[in-house]
Short mmCIF file of C-alpha atoms and ligand atoms in Angstrom, two decimals:
data_model
loop_
_atom_site.label_atom_id
_atom_site.label_comp_id
_atom_site.label_asym_id
_atom_site.label_seq_id
_atom_site.Cartn_x
_atom_site.Cartn_y
_atom_site.Cartn_z
CA MET A 5 -30.30 -76.56 -45.87
CA LYS A 6 -28.34 -75.94 -49.01
CA ALA A 7 -25.62 -73.39 -48.76
CA ASN A 8 -25.58 -70.95 -51.61
CA TRP A 9 -22.26 -69.17 -51.36
CA TYR A 10 -20.86 -71.42 -54.10
CA LYS A 11 -23.73 -70.56 -56.48
CA GLY A 12 -22.41 -69.56 -59.86
CA SER A 13 -19.51 -71.95 -59.61
CA GLU A 14 -19.18 -75.06 -61.76
CA ILE A 15 -19.19 -78.43 -60.03
CA VAL A 16 -17.66 -81.35 -61.97
CA VAL A 17 -18.14 -84.72 -60.27
CA ALA A 18 -15.85 -87.53 -61.45
CA HIS A 19 -16.01 -91.27 -60.80
CA ASP A 20 -12.64 -91.29 -59.00
CA LEU A 21 -9.30 -89.49 -58.80
CA GLU A 22 -8.11 -90.79 -62.17
CA ASP A 23 -11.30 -89.62 -63.87
CA LEU A 24 -11.08 -86.31 -62.01
CA CYS A 25 -7.53 -85.69 -63.27
CA GLU A 26 -8.50 -86.69 -66.81
CA ARG A 27 -11.43 -84.26 -66.83
CA ALA A 28 -9.29 -81.52 -65.31
CA ALA A 29 -6.48 -82.14 -67.83
CA VAL A 30 -8.84 -81.68 -70.77
CA ARG A 31 -10.15 -78.43 -69.30
CA VAL A 32 -6.79 -77.05 -68.19
CA ALA A 33 -5.01 -77.88 -71.47
CA GLN A 34 -7.71 -76.14 -73.49
CA TYR A 35 -7.82 -73.16 -71.14
CA ILE A 36 -4.06 -72.63 -71.23
CA THR A 37 -4.04 -72.81 -75.02
CA ASN A 38 -6.95 -70.36 -75.26
CA ARG A 39 -5.30 -67.89 -72.88
CA VAL A 40 -2.02 -67.98 -74.82
CA GLN A 41 -3.89 -67.44 -78.07
CA ALA A 42 -5.85 -64.55 -76.53
CA SER A 43 -3.11 -62.74 -74.65
CA GLY A 44 0.20 -64.29 -75.65
CA ARG A 45 0.83 -65.93 -72.29
CA ALA A 46 -0.71 -67.93 -69.45
CA ALA A 47 0.36 -67.30 -65.84
CA ILE A 48 -0.61 -70.16 -63.53
CA ALA A 49 -0.26 -70.80 -59.81
CA LEU A 50 0.15 -74.52 -59.12
CA SER A 51 -1.14 -76.41 -56.11
CA GLY A 52 0.88 -78.76 -53.97
CA GLY A 53 -0.33 -81.85 -52.15
CA THR A 54 -1.05 -85.23 -53.73
CA THR A 55 -4.32 -84.68 -55.63
CA PRO A 56 -2.84 -82.85 -58.63
CA ARG A 57 0.01 -85.35 -59.27
CA ARG A 58 -1.81 -87.31 -61.94
CA LEU A 59 -3.10 -84.09 -63.49
CA TYR A 60 0.46 -82.80 -63.86
CA GLU A 61 1.58 -86.15 -65.30
CA ARG A 62 -1.21 -85.95 -67.87
CA LEU A 63 -0.34 -82.39 -68.80
CA ALA A 64 3.28 -83.44 -69.35
CA THR A 65 2.64 -86.34 -71.67
CA GLY A 66 0.26 -87.68 -74.28
CA LYS A 67 -2.26 -85.57 -76.17
CA TYR A 68 -2.09 -82.67 -73.70
CA GLY A 69 1.66 -82.20 -73.44
CA GLN A 70 2.29 -81.63 -77.14
CA ALA A 71 -0.70 -79.30 -77.59
CA ILE A 72 0.15 -76.83 -74.81
CA PRO A 73 2.44 -73.91 -75.91
CA TRP A 74 4.72 -74.29 -72.88
CA GLY A 75 7.08 -71.55 -74.09
CA HIS A 76 4.28 -69.05 -73.31
CA VAL A 77 3.30 -70.56 -69.96
CA TYR A 78 4.60 -69.12 -66.66
CA LEU A 79 4.47 -71.27 -63.56
CA PHE A 80 4.11 -69.98 -60.01
CA TRP A 81 3.09 -71.74 -56.81
CA GLY A 82 0.14 -71.08 -54.53
CA ASP A 83 2.21 -72.20 -51.57
CA GLU A 84 5.37 -74.05 -50.60
CA ARG A 85 6.69 -75.92 -47.67
CA CYS A 86 9.81 -74.37 -46.10
CA VAL A 87 12.13 -77.17 -47.23
CA PRO A 88 14.81 -77.42 -49.94
CA PRO A 89 13.54 -77.82 -53.53
CA ASP A 90 14.81 -81.41 -53.65
CA HIS A 91 13.07 -82.39 -50.39
CA PRO A 92 10.32 -85.05 -50.70
CA ASP A 93 7.82 -82.60 -49.14
CA SER A 94 8.56 -79.84 -51.66
CA ASN A 95 5.64 -78.81 -53.86
CA TYR A 96 8.19 -77.66 -56.42
CA LYS A 97 9.81 -81.12 -56.44
CA MET A 98 6.43 -82.78 -56.99
CA ALA A 99 5.71 -80.49 -59.95
CA TYR A 100 9.26 -80.88 -61.29
CA ASP A 101 9.14 -84.67 -61.17
CA THR A 102 5.67 -84.98 -62.71
CA LEU A 103 5.58 -82.03 -65.13
CA ILE A 104 8.43 -79.53 -65.43
CA SER A 105 11.16 -82.09 -66.13
CA LYS A 106 9.08 -83.48 -69.01
CA ILE A 107 7.99 -80.35 -70.91
CA PRO A 108 9.83 -77.75 -73.06
CA ILE A 109 9.25 -74.88 -70.64
CA PRO A 110 12.11 -72.35 -70.41
CA LYS A 111 13.59 -72.38 -66.92
CA GLU A 112 13.10 -68.61 -66.70
CA ASN A 113 9.33 -69.24 -66.97
CA VAL A 114 9.35 -71.20 -63.72
CA TYR A 115 9.01 -69.02 -60.63
CA ARG A 116 9.85 -71.30 -57.72
CA MET A 117 9.17 -70.03 -54.20
CA PRO A 118 12.53 -69.65 -52.36
CA ALA A 119 11.01 -71.42 -49.34
CA GLU A 120 14.27 -73.06 -48.34
CA ARG A 121 15.56 -69.73 -47.05
CA SER A 122 15.85 -69.64 -43.29
CA ASP A 123 14.42 -66.11 -43.15
CA HIS A 124 10.85 -66.94 -44.13
CA VAL A 125 9.63 -63.33 -44.09
CA GLU A 126 12.46 -62.28 -46.41
CA ALA A 127 11.67 -65.25 -48.67
CA ALA A 128 8.03 -64.12 -48.90
CA LEU A 129 9.12 -60.56 -49.72
CA GLU A 130 11.54 -61.84 -52.37
CA TYR A 131 8.85 -63.90 -54.06
CA GLU A 132 6.42 -61.00 -54.01
CA LYS A 133 9.11 -58.81 -55.59
CA ARG A 134 9.57 -61.34 -58.40
CA MET A 135 5.82 -61.57 -58.90
CA ARG A 136 5.53 -57.79 -59.05
CA MET A 137 8.23 -57.64 -61.71
CA PHE A 138 6.47 -60.30 -63.76
CA PHE A 139 3.05 -58.64 -63.51
CA GLY A 140 4.52 -55.14 -63.85
CA LEU A 141 2.81 -53.97 -60.67
CA SER A 142 4.78 -51.91 -58.16
CA GLY A 143 1.93 -50.03 -56.48
CA ASP A 144 -1.30 -51.08 -54.80
CA GLY A 145 -2.64 -53.33 -57.55
CA TRP A 146 -3.11 -57.09 -57.37
CA PRO A 147 -1.85 -59.68 -59.87
CA ARG A 148 -4.29 -61.46 -62.14
CA PHE A 149 -3.33 -65.06 -62.71
CA ASP A 150 -4.99 -66.74 -65.67
CA PHE A 151 -5.80 -69.52 -63.29
CA VAL A 152 -4.83 -71.01 -59.99
CA LEU A 153 -5.09 -74.66 -59.01
CA LEU A 154 -5.97 -75.26 -55.36
CA GLY A 155 -6.49 -78.34 -53.21
CA ILE A 156 -8.70 -78.58 -50.13
CA GLY A 157 -7.48 -80.15 -46.91
CA ALA A 158 -9.71 -82.25 -44.63
CA ASP A 159 -9.74 -79.25 -42.25
CA GLY A 160 -10.80 -76.92 -45.06
CA HIS A 161 -7.42 -75.29 -45.61
CA THR A 162 -6.30 -74.36 -49.07
CA ALA A 163 -2.79 -73.48 -50.24
CA SER A 164 -1.21 -72.84 -46.82
CA LEU A 165 -4.16 -70.84 -45.53
CA PHE A 166 -5.14 -72.88 -42.50
CA PRO A 167 -8.06 -72.28 -40.10
CA GLY A 168 -7.27 -69.33 -37.84
CA SER A 169 -4.27 -68.24 -39.92
CA SER A 170 -3.44 -64.55 -39.75
CA ALA A 171 -2.72 -64.73 -43.51
CA LEU A 172 -6.47 -65.07 -44.08
CA ALA A 173 -6.87 -61.42 -43.10
CA GLU A 174 -3.89 -60.16 -45.14
CA LYS A 175 -5.00 -57.30 -47.38
CA LYS A 176 -1.69 -55.84 -48.55
CA GLN A 177 0.94 -58.54 -49.00
CA TRP A 178 0.72 -60.92 -51.95
CA VAL A 179 2.86 -63.56 -50.22
CA ALA A 180 2.90 -64.45 -46.53
CA ALA A 181 5.21 -66.56 -44.37
CA THR A 182 3.03 -68.51 -41.95
CA TYR A 183 3.73 -70.84 -39.04
CA ILE A 184 1.33 -73.80 -39.07
CA GLU A 185 0.89 -74.69 -35.38
CA LYS A 186 -0.76 -78.09 -35.97
CA LEU A 187 2.06 -79.17 -38.28
CA LYS A 188 4.79 -77.30 -36.42
CA VAL A 189 6.19 -76.01 -39.71
CA TYR A 190 6.60 -72.76 -41.61
CA ARG A 191 5.19 -72.33 -45.08
CA LEU A 192 4.96 -69.62 -47.72
CA THR A 193 1.55 -68.94 -49.22
CA LEU A 194 -0.13 -66.56 -51.61
CA THR A 195 -2.78 -64.58 -49.80
CA PRO A 196 -6.57 -64.76 -50.40
CA GLU A 197 -6.81 -61.57 -52.44
CA VAL A 198 -4.23 -62.88 -54.93
CA PHE A 199 -6.40 -65.92 -55.53
CA ASN A 200 -9.57 -63.81 -55.64
CA CYS A 201 -8.11 -61.53 -58.30
CA SER A 202 -7.36 -64.44 -60.63
CA ALA A 203 -9.40 -65.12 -63.77
CA GLN A 204 -10.15 -68.67 -62.71
CA VAL A 205 -9.88 -70.75 -59.55
CA ILE A 206 -9.94 -74.52 -59.91
CA PHE A 207 -10.38 -76.53 -56.71
CA MET A 208 -9.59 -80.24 -56.81
CA ALA A 209 -10.70 -82.56 -53.99
CA ALA A 210 -10.90 -86.36 -53.94
CA GLY A 211 -11.39 -89.08 -51.39
CA LYS A 212 -13.82 -89.77 -48.57
CA GLU A 213 -11.74 -87.83 -46.06
CA LYS A 214 -12.85 -84.68 -47.89
CA ALA A 215 -16.55 -85.60 -47.73
CA PRO A 216 -17.29 -83.79 -44.41
CA VAL A 217 -15.79 -80.55 -45.70
CA MET A 218 -17.61 -80.83 -49.02
CA LYS A 219 -20.83 -81.49 -47.12
CA ASP A 220 -20.36 -78.18 -45.33
CA LEU A 221 -19.69 -76.56 -48.68
CA PHE A 222 -22.85 -77.83 -50.25
CA MET A 223 -25.26 -78.46 -47.42
CA VAL A 224 -24.52 -75.93 -44.71
CA GLU A 225 -24.76 -72.16 -44.86
CA ARG A 226 -21.31 -70.64 -45.13
CA ARG A 227 -19.70 -69.96 -41.76
CA SER A 228 -17.23 -67.17 -42.35
CA ASN A 229 -13.66 -68.22 -41.60
CA ARG A 230 -14.76 -71.71 -40.67
CA TYR A 231 -13.03 -73.09 -43.74
CA PRO A 232 -10.31 -71.05 -45.41
CA PHE A 233 -11.14 -72.39 -48.88
CA GLN A 234 -14.52 -70.66 -48.55
CA GLU A 235 -12.70 -67.33 -48.49
CA ILE A 236 -11.61 -67.99 -52.04
CA ARG A 237 -14.01 -66.82 -54.73
CA PRO A 238 -12.78 -64.79 -57.72
CA HIS A 239 -14.18 -61.24 -57.76
CA GLU A 240 -14.36 -61.36 -61.55
CA GLY A 241 -13.59 -64.88 -62.61
CA GLU A 242 -14.68 -68.48 -62.70
CA LEU A 243 -14.84 -70.87 -59.76
CA ILE A 244 -14.70 -74.55 -60.67
CA PHE A 245 -14.73 -77.59 -58.35
CA PHE A 246 -13.38 -80.89 -59.66
CA LEU A 247 -14.51 -83.51 -57.13
CA ASP A 248 -14.76 -87.27 -57.13
CA GLN A 249 -17.81 -89.21 -55.92
CA ALA A 250 -16.09 -90.16 -52.67
CA ALA A 251 -15.60 -86.50 -51.78
CA CYS A 252 -19.29 -85.87 -52.52
CA SER A 253 -20.53 -88.96 -50.69
CA LEU A 254 -22.06 -86.92 -47.81
CA SER A 255 -23.69 -84.46 -50.22
CA PRO A 256 -26.25 -86.68 -52.00
CA PRO A 257 -27.63 -83.99 -54.33
CA PHE A 258 -24.15 -83.62 -55.80
CA CYS A 259 -23.15 -87.25 -55.96
CA LYS A 260 -24.13 -87.85 -59.58
CA VAL A 261 -21.16 -88.14 -61.93
CA SER A 262 -21.13 -85.27 -64.42
CA GLY A 263 -21.79 -86.01 -68.10
C1 6PG B 11 0.04 -78.25 -49.84
C2 6PG B 11 -1.16 -77.79 -50.62
C3 6PG B 11 -2.38 -77.99 -49.78
C4 6PG B 11 -3.09 -79.16 -50.40
C5 6PG B 11 -4.17 -79.69 -49.50
C6 6PG B 11 -4.81 -80.95 -50.10
O1 6PG B 11 1.09 -77.60 -49.87
O2 6PG B 11 -0.09 -79.33 -49.22
O3 6PG B 11 -1.04 -76.61 -51.16
O4 6PG B 11 -3.23 -76.88 -49.71
O5 6PG B 11 -3.66 -78.74 -51.65
O6 6PG B 11 -3.58 -80.02 -48.25
O7 6PG B 11 -3.78 -81.91 -50.18
P1 6PG B 11 -4.04 -83.32 -50.90
O8 6PG B 11 -4.20 -83.02 -52.36
O9 6PG B 11 -2.77 -84.11 -50.62
O10 6PG B 11 -5.28 -83.92 -50.29
#
């Protein structure tokens, strides 16, 4: 049975991770430029993990890096591990090494999550405060990112919204401090409604270890809360999946590489 909750989203199937990142770089570079031209700025929430590394490297160099008006781009994070910013596990460090250190982006445009703070709840509140100042929202509203980049874990988590996480039900806070039992670590994460209020959500997933989750996405009716990434669907925005063939290998109807 084909699930249909993802209907209306765009599925881009790439040959492999390199091709996926190339296709995503073309789309992201153009989208950022368009958003800056349209509104004067582009506010983005970056993903962590390993999948986006080569995308960030592409955006920093070559034909994409020069074209993007980095002075009008504002970087946030969808989640962060509770480690220092120079720690090998830090999502900020990954983005700094592959992108930020190589582009002319003003340091005040980079909104790093203060996840190294020992008081994780305070750190989440501090980040939310900084986000509210940037978006000019002090009341009940929700921020609208121009786009957010998200990965998908083999267990269906996205950002640091893991199966069973209380943050999945968060309807007031923009940023949550969560303890991930299976990893025995704390993390900071933006909450589902923040992602769902963005103008565009781009999921990136590659590799055969993601095939079972993608199969559930495409071939099985949505089971609410089974996979956190299925809670993410912009209310008024675009949903785009960049996948490689390996990640689609258990979903035959979607295995064909896009044109
Ligand atoms: C993180 C990410 C997380 C990641 C997925 C996929 O902090 O690790 O935000 O949600 O996107 O775990 O990770 P890979 O890209 O490494 O497969």
